[in-house]
Amino acid sequence: WARTPPAPDAWRPIFKQPGTELAARYGAAGETVSVYVAYYPRQLPGSELINQQNRLVDENGPWRAIGNGKRSVTAAGSNREIRQTEIRSGRRQLLVWDWYALGPFSTVNPYVGKAVQLYRQAVDRRDDGAAVFLATEIVADKATAEARLAAFMNAASEPLDAALGPR
């Protein structure tokens, strides 16, 4: 997977005041995957990872969520629970996988995420974390898009975890 220029009309989730954002697109064999990471080095009022203002789509924007669920994905030899959502804008449809990365923990559940943050604050004196999103076009069918995201996640899982893991 090699980094490619971002699409001018690329989707990206809405996150309020992250410390650092990464929005990138990667391609291999004519297929592309977009990556978005919102990293919060510390939780402050108005700048929190798990917050009702942070969302997958802007309710006033062109994208609409049309279906979601949770699933387990195996990447680089380990299982990760992800949230899978289909979003649509006009004729374009994307499949999005996302999760919260909280040091050595990951979850899709915001309540579990808040509990992990409290645990890490008490035990490690850390409250940093990130929201990670992978997205790809649904062109032929959803299964092909799922396979593309799985292939990318398998290739990128270890570097992503190393970048987002305990600091």
Coordinates of N, CA and C in Angstrom, one line a residue:
W1 N 0.9 -1.2 0.0 CA 0.0 0.0 0.0 C 0.9 1.2 0.0
A2 N 0.7 2.1 -1.0 CA 1.4 3.4 -1.1 C 0.5 4.6 -0.9
R3 N 1.0 5.6 -0.3 CA 0.2 6.8 -0.1 C -0.1 7.5 -1.4
T4 N -1.3 7.9 -1.6 CA -1.7 8.6 -2.8 C -2.4 9.9 -2.4
P5 N -2.5 10.8 -3.4 CA -3.1 12.1 -3.1 C -4.6 11.9 -2.6
P6 N -5.0 12.7 -1.7 CA -6.4 12.6 -1.2 C -7.4 13.0 -2.3
A7 N -8.5 12.4 -2.3 CA -9.6 12.8 -3.2 C -10.1 14.2 -2.8
P8 N -10.4 15.1 -3.8 CA -10.8 16.4 -3.4 C -12.2 16.5 -2.7
D9 N -13.0 15.5 -2.9 CA -14.3 15.4 -2.3 C -14.4 14.3 -1.2
A10 N -13.2 14.0 -0.6 CA -13.1 12.9 0.3 C -14.0 13.1 1.6
W11 N -14.6 12.1 2.0 CA -15.4 12.1 3.3 C -14.4 12.1 4.4
R12 N -14.8 12.8 5.5 CA -14.0 12.6 6.7 C -15.0 12.9 7.9
P13 N -14.8 12.2 9.0 CA -15.7 12.3 10.1 C -15.5 13.7 10.8
I14 N -16.4 14.0 11.7 CA -16.4 15.3 12.4 C -15.8 15.1 13.8
F15 N -14.7 15.7 14.1 CA -14.1 15.6 15.4 C -13.7 17.0 15.9
K16 N -14.1 17.3 17.1 CA -13.8 18.6 17.6 C -12.5 18.7 18.3
Q17 N -11.6 19.6 17.9 CA -10.4 20.0 18.5 C -9.5 18.8 18.9
P18 N -9.2 17.9 18.0 CA -8.1 16.9 18.4 C -6.8 17.6 18.4
G19 N -5.9 17.0 19.2 CA -4.5 17.5 19.3 C -3.8 17.3 17.9
T20 N -4.0 16.2 17.3 CA -3.4 15.9 16.0 C -4.5 15.2 15.1
E21 N -4.5 15.5 13.9 CA -5.3 14.7 12.9 C -4.5 14.2 11.8
L22 N -4.8 13.0 11.3 CA -4.2 12.5 10.1 C -5.3 12.1 9.2
A23 N -5.2 12.6 7.9 CA -6.2 12.2 6.9 C -5.3 11.8 5.7
A24 N -5.3 10.5 5.3 CA -4.5 10.1 4.2 C -5.2 9.0 3.4
R25 N -4.7 8.8 2.2 CA -5.3 7.8 1.3 C -4.2 6.9 0.8
Y26 N -4.4 5.6 0.8 CA -3.4 4.6 0.4 C -4.0 3.8 -0.8
G27 N -3.2 3.4 -1.7 CA -3.6 2.6 -2.8 C -2.7 1.4 -3.1
A28 N -3.3 0.3 -3.6 CA -2.6 -0.9 -4.0 C -3.5 -1.6 -5.1
A29 N -2.9 -1.9 -6.2 CA -3.6 -2.7 -7.2 C -4.9 -2.0 -7.7
G30 N -4.8 -0.7 -7.8 CA -6.0 0.0 -8.3 C -7.1 0.2 -7.2
E31 N -6.9 -0.2 -6.0 CA -7.9 0.0 -4.9 C -7.4 1.0 -3.9
T32 N -8.3 1.8 -3.3 CA -7.8 2.8 -2.3 C -8.6 2.6 -1.0
V33 N -7.9 3.0 0.0 CA -8.4 3.1 1.4 C -8.0 4.4 2.0
S34 N -9.0 5.1 2.6 CA -8.8 6.3 3.3 C -8.6 6.1 4.7
V35 N -7.7 6.8 5.4 CA -7.4 6.6 6.8 C -7.6 8.0 7.5
Y36 N -8.4 8.0 8.6 CA -8.5 9.2 9.3 C -8.3 8.9 10.8
V37 N -7.4 9.6 11.5 CA -7.1 9.4 12.9 C -7.2 10.8 13.6
A38 N -8.0 10.8 14.6 CA -8.1 12.0 15.5 C -7.5 11.6 16.8
Y39 N -6.3 12.2 17.1 CA -5.6 11.9 18.4 C -5.8 13.0 19.4
Y40 N -6.1 12.6 20.6 CA -6.3 13.5 21.7 C -5.2 13.2 22.8
P41 N -4.1 14.0 22.9 CA -3.1 13.7 23.8 C -3.5 13.8 25.3
R42 N -4.6 14.6 25.5 CA -5.2 14.7 26.9 C -6.6 15.1 26.7
Q43 N -7.4 14.7 27.7 CA -8.9 15.1 27.6 C -9.1 16.4 28.4
L44 N -9.6 17.3 27.6 CA -9.9 18.7 28.2 C -11.4 19.0 27.8
P45 N -12.0 19.9 28.6 CA -13.4 20.3 28.2 C -13.4 20.9 26.8
G46 N -14.2 20.4 25.9 CA -14.3 20.9 24.5 C -13.3 20.2 23.6
S47 N -12.4 19.4 24.2 CA -11.4 18.6 23.4 C -11.3 17.2 23.9
E48 N -12.4 16.4 23.8 CA -12.4 15.1 24.3 C -12.6 14.1 23.2
L49 N -11.9 13.0 23.3 CA -12.1 11.9 22.3 C -13.5 11.4 22.2
I50 N -14.0 11.0 23.3 CA -15.4 10.4 23.4 C -16.3 11.5 23.8
N51 N -17.1 12.0 22.8 CA -17.9 13.2 23.0 C -19.0 13.2 22.0
Q52 N -20.2 13.7 22.4 CA -21.3 13.6 21.5 C -21.2 14.5 20.3
Q53 N -20.3 15.5 20.3 CA -20.1 16.3 19.2 C -19.2 15.7 18.1
N54 N -18.5 14.6 18.5 CA -17.7 13.9 17.5 C -18.6 12.9 16.8
R55 N -18.6 12.8 15.5 CA -19.5 11.9 14.8 C -19.0 11.5 13.5
L56 N -19.5 10.4 13.0 CA -19.2 9.8 11.7 C -19.5 10.7 10.6
V57 N -20.7 11.3 10.6 CA -21.2 12.2 9.5 C -21.8 13.5 10.1
D58 N -21.7 14.5 9.4 CA -22.3 15.8 9.8 C -23.8 15.7 9.4
E59 N -24.7 15.9 10.4 CA -26.1 15.7 10.1 C -26.6 16.7 9.1
N60 N -25.9 17.8 8.9 CA -26.3 18.8 7.8 C -25.4 18.7 6.6
G61 N -24.6 17.7 6.5 CA -23.7 17.5 5.4 C -24.3 16.5 4.3
P62 N -23.5 16.2 3.3 CA -24.0 15.4 2.2 C -24.1 13.9 2.5
W63 N -23.3 13.5 3.5 CA -23.2 12.0 3.8 C -24.3 11.6 4.8
R64 N -24.8 10.4 4.6 CA -25.8 9.8 5.5 C -25.4 8.4 5.8
A65 N -25.5 8.0 7.1 CA -25.3 6.6 7.5 C -26.5 5.8 7.1
I66 N -26.3 4.7 6.5 CA -27.4 3.9 6.0 C -27.5 2.5 6.6
G67 N -26.5 2.2 7.4 CA -26.5 0.9 8.1 C -25.2 0.7 8.9
N68 N -25.3 0.1 10.0 CA -24.1 -0.2 10.8 C -24.2 -1.4 11.7
G69 N -23.1 -1.9 12.2 CA -23.1 -3.0 13.1 C -21.7 -3.2 13.6
K70 N -21.5 -4.2 14.4 CA -20.1 -4.5 15.0 C -19.7 -5.8 14.4
R71 N -18.4 -6.0 14.3 CA -17.8 -7.2 13.8 C -16.4 -7.4 14.3
S72 N -16.0 -8.6 14.3 CA -14.6 -8.9 14.7 C -13.8 -9.1 13.5
V73 N -12.6 -8.5 13.4 CA -11.7 -8.6 12.3 C -10.3 -9.1 12.8
T74 N -9.8 -10.0 12.1 CA -8.4 -10.5 12.4 C -7.4 -9.8 11.5
A75 N -6.5 -9.2 12.1 CA -5.4 -8.5 11.4 C -4.1 -8.7 12.1
A76 N -3.1 -9.1 11.3 CA -1.7 -9.3 11.9 C -1.8 -10.3 13.1
G77 N -2.7 -11.3 13.0 CA -2.7 -12.3 14.0 C -3.5 -12.0 15.2
S78 N -4.1 -10.9 15.3 CA -5.0 -10.6 16.5 C -6.3 -10.1 16.1
N79 N -7.3 -10.4 17.0 CA -8.7 -10.0 16.7 C -8.9 -8.5 17.2
R80 N -9.7 -7.8 16.5 CA -10.1 -6.5 16.9 C -11.6 -6.3 16.6
E81 N -12.4 -5.8 17.6 CA -13.7 -5.5 17.3 C -13.8 -4.1 16.6
I82 N -14.5 -4.0 15.6 CA -14.7 -2.7 14.9 C -16.2 -2.4 14.7
R83 N -16.5 -1.2 14.4 CA -17.8 -0.8 14.0 C -17.8 -0.7 12.5
Q84 N -18.7 -1.2 11.8 CA -18.8 -1.2 10.4 C -20.0 -0.4 10.0
T85 N -19.8 0.7 9.2 CA -21.0 1.5 8.8 C -20.9 1.8 7.3
E86 N -22.1 1.7 6.7 CA -22.2 2.2 5.3 C -22.7 3.6 5.3
I87 N -22.0 4.4 4.5 CA -22.5 5.8 4.4 C -22.7 6.1 2.9
R88 N -23.6 7.1 2.6 CA -23.9 7.4 1.2 C -24.0 8.9 1.0
S89 N -23.6 9.3 -0.1 CA -23.7 10.7 -0.6 C -24.0 10.6 -2.1
G90 N -25.3 10.9 -2.4 CA -25.7 10.8 -3.8 C -25.5 9.3 -4.3
R91 N -24.7 9.1 -5.3 CA -24.5 7.8 -5.8 C -23.3 7.1 -5.2
R92 N -22.5 7.9 -4.5 CA -21.3 7.3 -3.8 C -21.6 6.6 -2.5
Q93 N -21.0 5.5 -2.3 CA -21.3 4.7 -1.1 C -19.9 4.2 -0.6
L94 N -19.7 4.4 0.7 CA -18.5 4.0 1.4 C -18.8 3.0 2.5
L95 N -17.8 2.1 2.7 CA -17.8 1.3 3.9 C -16.7 1.8 4.8
V96 N -17.1 2.0 6.1 CA -16.2 2.6 7.1 C -16.1 1.7 8.2
W97 N -14.9 1.4 8.6 CA -14.6 0.7 9.9 C -13.9 1.7 10.8
D98 N -14.4 1.6 12.1 CA -13.8 2.5 13.1 C -13.7 1.9 14.5
W99 N -12.8 2.5 15.3 CA -12.7 2.0 16.7 C -12.0 3.1 17.5
Y100 N -12.0 3.0 18.8 CA -11.2 3.9 19.7 C -10.0 3.1 20.0
A101 N -8.8 3.8 19.9 CA -7.5 3.3 20.4 C -7.2 4.0 21.7
L102 N -7.1 3.2 22.8 CA -6.8 3.8 24.1 C -5.6 3.1 24.7
G103 N -4.4 3.5 24.3 CA -3.2 2.8 24.8 C -3.3 1.4 24.3
P104 N -3.1 0.4 25.2 CA -3.1 -1.0 24.7 C -4.5 -1.5 24.5
F105 N -5.5 -0.7 24.7 CA -6.9 -1.2 24.6 C -7.6 -0.6 23.4
S106 N -8.6 -1.3 22.8 CA -9.4 -0.7 21.8 C -10.8 -1.2 22.0
T107 N -11.8 -0.3 21.6 CA -13.2 -0.6 21.7 C -14.0 0.2 20.7
V108 N -15.2 -0.2 20.5 CA -16.1 0.5 19.7 C -17.2 1.1 20.6
N109 N -17.3 0.7 21.8 CA -18.3 1.2 22.7 C -17.9 2.4 23.5
P110 N -18.6 3.5 23.3 CA -18.1 4.8 24.0 C -18.2 4.6 25.5
Y111 N -19.1 3.9 26.1 CA -19.1 3.7 27.5 C -18.0 2.9 28.0
V112 N -17.6 1.8 27.3 CA -16.4 1.1 27.7 C -15.2 2.0 27.5
G113 N -15.2 2.8 26.4 CA -14.1 3.7 26.2 C -13.9 4.7 27.4
K114 N -15.0 5.2 27.9 CA -14.9 6.2 29.0 C -14.3 5.4 30.2
A115 N -14.8 4.2 30.5 CA -14.3 3.4 31.6 C -12.8 3.1 31.5
V116 N -12.4 2.8 30.2 CA -10.9 2.5 30.0 C -10.1 3.8 30.3
Q117 N -10.7 5.0 29.8 CA -10.0 6.2 30.1 C -9.8 6.5 31.6
L118 N -10.9 6.2 32.4 CA -10.8 6.4 33.8 C -9.8 5.5 34.4
Y119 N -9.8 4.2 34.0 CA -8.8 3.2 34.5 C -7.4 3.7 34.2
R120 N -7.1 4.1 32.9 CA -5.8 4.6 32.5 C -5.4 5.8 33.3
Q121 N -6.3 6.7 33.6 CA -6.0 7.9 34.4 C -5.5 7.5 35.8
A122 N -6.3 6.5 36.4 CA -6.0 6.1 37.7 C -4.7 5.3 37.8
V123 N -4.5 4.4 36.9 CA -3.4 3.4 36.9 C -2.1 4.0 36.3
D124 N -2.3 4.5 35.0 CA -1.1 4.9 34.2 C -0.9 6.4 34.2
R125 N -1.8 7.2 34.8 CA -1.8 8.6 34.8 C -1.8 9.1 33.3
R126 N -2.5 8.4 32.4 CA -2.6 8.8 31.0 C -4.1 8.9 30.6
D127 N -4.4 9.8 29.7 CA -5.7 9.8 29.2 C -5.8 10.1 27.7
D128 N -4.7 9.8 27.1 CA -4.6 10.0 25.6 C -5.4 8.9 24.9
G129 N -5.8 9.2 23.7 CA -6.5 8.2 22.9 C -6.8 8.7 21.5
A130 N -7.2 7.8 20.6 CA -7.5 8.2 19.2 C -8.8 7.5 18.7
A131 N -9.4 8.1 17.8 CA -10.4 7.5 17.0 C -9.8 7.2 15.6
V132 N -10.0 5.9 15.2 CA -9.3 5.5 13.9 C -10.4 5.1 13.0
F133 N -10.4 5.6 11.7 CA -11.3 5.3 10.7 C -10.6 4.8 9.5
L134 N -11.1 3.7 8.9 CA -10.7 3.2 7.6 C -11.9 3.3 6.7
A135 N -11.8 3.8 5.5 CA -13.0 3.9 4.6 C -12.6 3.5 3.2
T136 N -13.5 2.9 2.4 CA -13.3 2.5 1.0 C -14.6 2.5 0.3
E137 N -14.5 2.8 -1.0 CA -15.7 2.8 -1.8 C -16.3 1.4 -2.0
I138 N -17.6 1.4 -1.9 CA -18.4 0.1 -2.3 C -18.7 0.3 -3.8
V139 N -18.0 -0.4 -4.6 CA -18.2 -0.3 -6.0 C -19.0 -1.5 -6.5
A140 N -18.5 -2.7 -6.4 CA -19.2 -3.9 -6.9 C -20.2 -4.4 -5.9
D141 N -19.6 -4.7 -4.7 CA -20.5 -5.2 -3.6 C -19.8 -5.0 -2.3
K142 N -20.5 -5.1 -1.2 CA -20.0 -4.9 0.1 C -18.9 -5.8 0.5
A143 N -19.0 -7.1 0.1 CA -18.0 -8.1 0.4 C -16.6 -7.7 -0.2
T144 N -16.6 -7.2 -1.4 CA -15.3 -6.8 -2.0 C -14.7 -5.6 -1.2
A145 N -15.6 -4.7 -0.7 CA -15.1 -3.6 0.1 C -14.6 -4.1 1.4
E146 N -15.3 -5.0 2.0 CA -14.8 -5.6 3.3 C -13.5 -6.3 3.1
A147 N -13.3 -7.0 2.0 CA -12.0 -7.7 1.8 C -10.9 -6.7 1.6
R148 N -11.2 -5.5 0.9 CA -10.2 -4.5 0.7 C -9.8 -3.9 2.1
L149 N -10.7 -3.6 2.9 CA -10.4 -3.0 4.2 C -9.6 -4.0 5.1
A150 N -10.0 -5.3 5.0 CA -9.3 -6.3 5.8 C -7.8 -6.4 5.3
A151 N -7.6 -6.4 4.0 CA -6.3 -6.5 3.4 C -5.4 -5.3 3.9
F152 N -6.0 -4.1 3.9 CA -5.3 -2.9 4.3 C -5.0 -3.0 5.8
M153 N -6.0 -3.4 6.6 CA -5.8 -3.5 8.0 C -4.8 -4.5 8.4
N154 N -4.7 -5.6 7.6 CA -3.7 -6.6 7.9 C -2.3 -6.0 7.6
A155 N -2.2 -5.2 6.6 CA -0.9 -4.6 6.2 C -0.5 -3.5 7.2
A156 N -1.5 -2.7 7.6 CA -1.2 -1.5 8.4 C -1.4 -1.6 9.9
S157 N -1.9 -2.8 10.4 CA -2.3 -3.0 11.8 C -1.1 -2.7 12.7
E158 N 0.0 -3.4 12.4 CA 1.1 -3.2 13.3 C 1.7 -1.8 13.4
P159 N 1.9 -1.1 12.2 CA 2.3 0.3 12.3 C 1.3 1.2 13.0
L160 N 0.0 1.0 12.8 CA -1.0 1.8 13.4 C -1.0 1.6 14.9
D161 N -0.9 0.3 15.3 CA -0.9 0.0 16.8 C 0.4 0.5 17.4
A162 N 1.5 0.5 16.7 CA 2.7 1.0 17.3 C 2.6 2.5 17.5
A163 N 2.0 3.2 16.5 CA 1.9 4.6 16.6 C 0.9 5.1 17.6
L164 N -0.1 4.3 17.9 CA -1.2 4.6 18.8 C -1.2 4.0 20.1
G165 N -0.2 3.0 20.3 CA -0.2 2.2 21.5 C 0.4 3.0 22.7
P166 N 0.7 2.3 23.8 CA 1.2 3.0 25.0 C 2.4 3.9 24.6
R167 N 2.5 5.1 25.2 CA 3.6 6.0 24.9 C 4.4 6.2 26.2

